[in-house]
């Protein structure tokens, strides 16, 4: 897999997604935004980070031979070579000393507490109850660790033909009640869980038997990825740990693991900081000596390569399929390890900070006396070579690889555009949230600006104070008290439209809905509740001072509209309900939400993995979310996205494969169900005979029809426009042509009857589309007939 090409494709997908929602009518604002996007403001250049080799400290068998570990440990971990930080941590664990391991990804942190716990259980074969609780922040990590435990079990049993003497089990919300009951009745030595389930275990009556197995026997309490427990959640976990230790009543060895938590300062100061965090979390005193950092070493063969050899090597073609031995001796690979991956400080190797890929290429161009463009190409070829070698090593069952690397890509959520209230040639436009124009000494205020989802017209978020215009965010409407004590929108909070051509009262008032006017009055005035909802002309200056009357001191003018918008004067669209959210009418820059951005990026990554030849089993993506609510929201977004896309793809396929047959309400569900090609057990309980299957198919077809009609409603999902909005399909109406051209049907409707056929067709189509967009699924017809 060419990771740089894959990365480029993912970024292009995300950029297209973001840009697809940017519709800005104002040329000056659009040009400023385009410049920012061209500079990759929201998807900055990625960082390249190598994962250096960890210092080796001998095999597990060496500790067994030295009498420090139980002989069975050598059988379980046969062939495992320990890193120095693993050895240091295990030696602390064997002394029943609390410890924290902070090292990089793939450094075997889990082996430090697993080896410690296994050794204690093997040395005490009569132990009963829960000896160790290992807490993980995610169920995915628990599942992964259970797989590793099963491998250790298989290693032991395959070599000894003896049942594995250590019992383990996971206790999470994933297991059904039967499995949890089995664990309550026969508690394992090692319990793998998450902190929420551990909290429930300490409080639920149904888990009383587990508590009875934990409190007298608990020896080890382990928190993996302890850096994730901070803030309110960290306080909850710290209190939970104290409650457990108080109920146990005897000494418990507390162990934590974490990725490198501190990036600045000396190694000693880092250890002191981590020890302080561990002391706070576990409620026990941790010293710096109980914090084990990673120990690094070189993994390649030529640390002192001559610079001339590097310059000669980078001018030669790099074979990305060459052997591992050639890689370890190549000057460029050694240059990457010594000048990009590692740095020598106080006679110890430490990781260098991640670097932008083009910065690495620029550094290589200086060392190699080559152009930056060529250096980037050579670097890409070397990264491909490293990937290929490590893939072969992994497939051969090797645990140790050469210069594995990661690419860190950050995505920034699009936000608001901020502008000053000045003429276009003087207007200041920025994507940085700021209160005042930075290049001015007289505090020129900046205002968040939003854009009509229909036309791209700019709506500046404002609040009209007594004599000044204040900025107002789209999501923060100002509220005021009504006479009856209820809260209503403050009429002075709204939007300023700088383009004065979008509204002409003499021309446009008549286009407003008839229900807005007092038709009993010959003058047809607007009803009082709508008089303040139409655009109002105000005059202002660059400092935000304004008036309702023109003045020489106020050179600019625009239209003010109070929020929430009841209509969009730039398009004429009417919003018949104040319940419609403002962000369905207007959008910030990009207009997409975090959930949609995550879904789109995930889809792009999985697509790239597939196109790069990864098997379906290996097309995986692991996501970390701050809390359970956000995780549930994202999971729901994924599921909805997949279902909507499948239905739309099936609809499109049904149209393409049935071009001689019109899709109508009566056959829509049938043809789309056939296009989905679902197996029967996907929507039935299976094993049904054909007679019983028929009504199930009919119910599925009704459901499909309803979902497709729901999806056809315009603007229902502003970040997931339907096929019609994407111009991939069109909707028609049965007998429409016959009705339009009927010779006598329209005689009693004079405005329609006098229209030429082509104008009558456009007029009637507009009316029918409006009802379909806005009201189709609210009519009881659909519910009574579906």
mmCIF file of N, CA and C in Angstrom, residues 652 714 721-731:
data_model
loop_
_atom_site.group_PDB
_atom_site.id
_atom_site.type_symbol
_atom_site.label_atom_id
_atom_site.label_comp_id
_atom_site.label_asym_id
_atom_site.label_seq_id
_atom_site.Cartn_x
_atom_site.Cartn_y
_atom_site.Cartn_z
ATOM 1 N N UNK A 652 -31.476 3.766 -7.379
ATOM 2 C CA UNK A 652 -30.794 4.122 -8.625
ATOM 3 C C UNK A 652 -30.625 2.895 -9.507
ATOM 4 N N UNK A 714 -37.473 17.418 0.431
ATOM 5 C CA UNK A 714 -36.364 18.348 0.222
ATOM 6 C C UNK A 714 -35.843 18.912 1.540
ATOM 7 N N UNK A 721 -27.742 15.457 0.880
ATOM 8 C CA UNK A 721 -28.774 15.739 -0.123
ATOM 9 C C UNK A 721 -29.184 14.485 -0.873
ATOM 10 N N UNK A 722 -30.488 14.400 -1.175
ATOM 11 C CA UNK A 722 -30.984 13.180 -1.804
ATOM 12 C C UNK A 722 -30.635 13.127 -3.286
ATOM 13 N N UNK A 723 -31.029 12.026 -3.937
ATOM 14 C CA UNK A 723 -30.634 11.807 -5.330
ATOM 15 C C UNK A 723 -31.191 12.879 -6.255
ATOM 16 N N UNK A 724 -32.371 13.381 -5.953
ATOM 17 C CA UNK A 724 -32.957 14.433 -6.784
ATOM 18 C C UNK A 724 -32.147 15.717 -6.664
ATOM 19 N N UNK A 725 -31.740 16.069 -5.444
ATOM 20 C CA UNK A 725 -30.940 17.273 -5.246
ATOM 21 C C UNK A 725 -29.563 17.147 -5.886
ATOM 22 N N UNK A 726 -29.092 15.919 -6.024
ATOM 23 C CA UNK A 726 -27.809 15.675 -6.699
ATOM 24 C C UNK A 726 -27.976 15.515 -8.207
ATOM 25 N N UNK A 727 -29.186 15.722 -8.705
ATOM 26 C CA UNK A 727 -29.492 15.647 -10.143
ATOM 27 C C UNK A 727 -29.241 14.262 -10.728
ATOM 28 N N UNK A 728 -29.438 13.218 -9.904
ATOM 29 C CA UNK A 728 -29.259 11.848 -10.390
ATOM 30 C C UNK A 728 -30.583 11.202 -10.794
ATOM 31 N N UNK A 729 -31.686 11.667 -10.217
ATOM 32 C CA UNK A 729 -32.998 11.170 -10.619
ATOM 33 C C UNK A 729 -33.974 12.336 -10.662
ATOM 34 N N UNK A 730 -35.090 12.127 -11.325
ATOM 35 C CA UNK A 730 -36.164 13.120 -11.337
ATOM 36 C C UNK A 730 -37.477 12.428 -10.979
ATOM 37 N N UNK A 731 -38.382 13.205 -10.392
ATOM 38 C CA UNK A 731 -39.702 12.693 -10.039
ATOM 39 C C UNK A 731 -40.734 13.289 -10.996
#
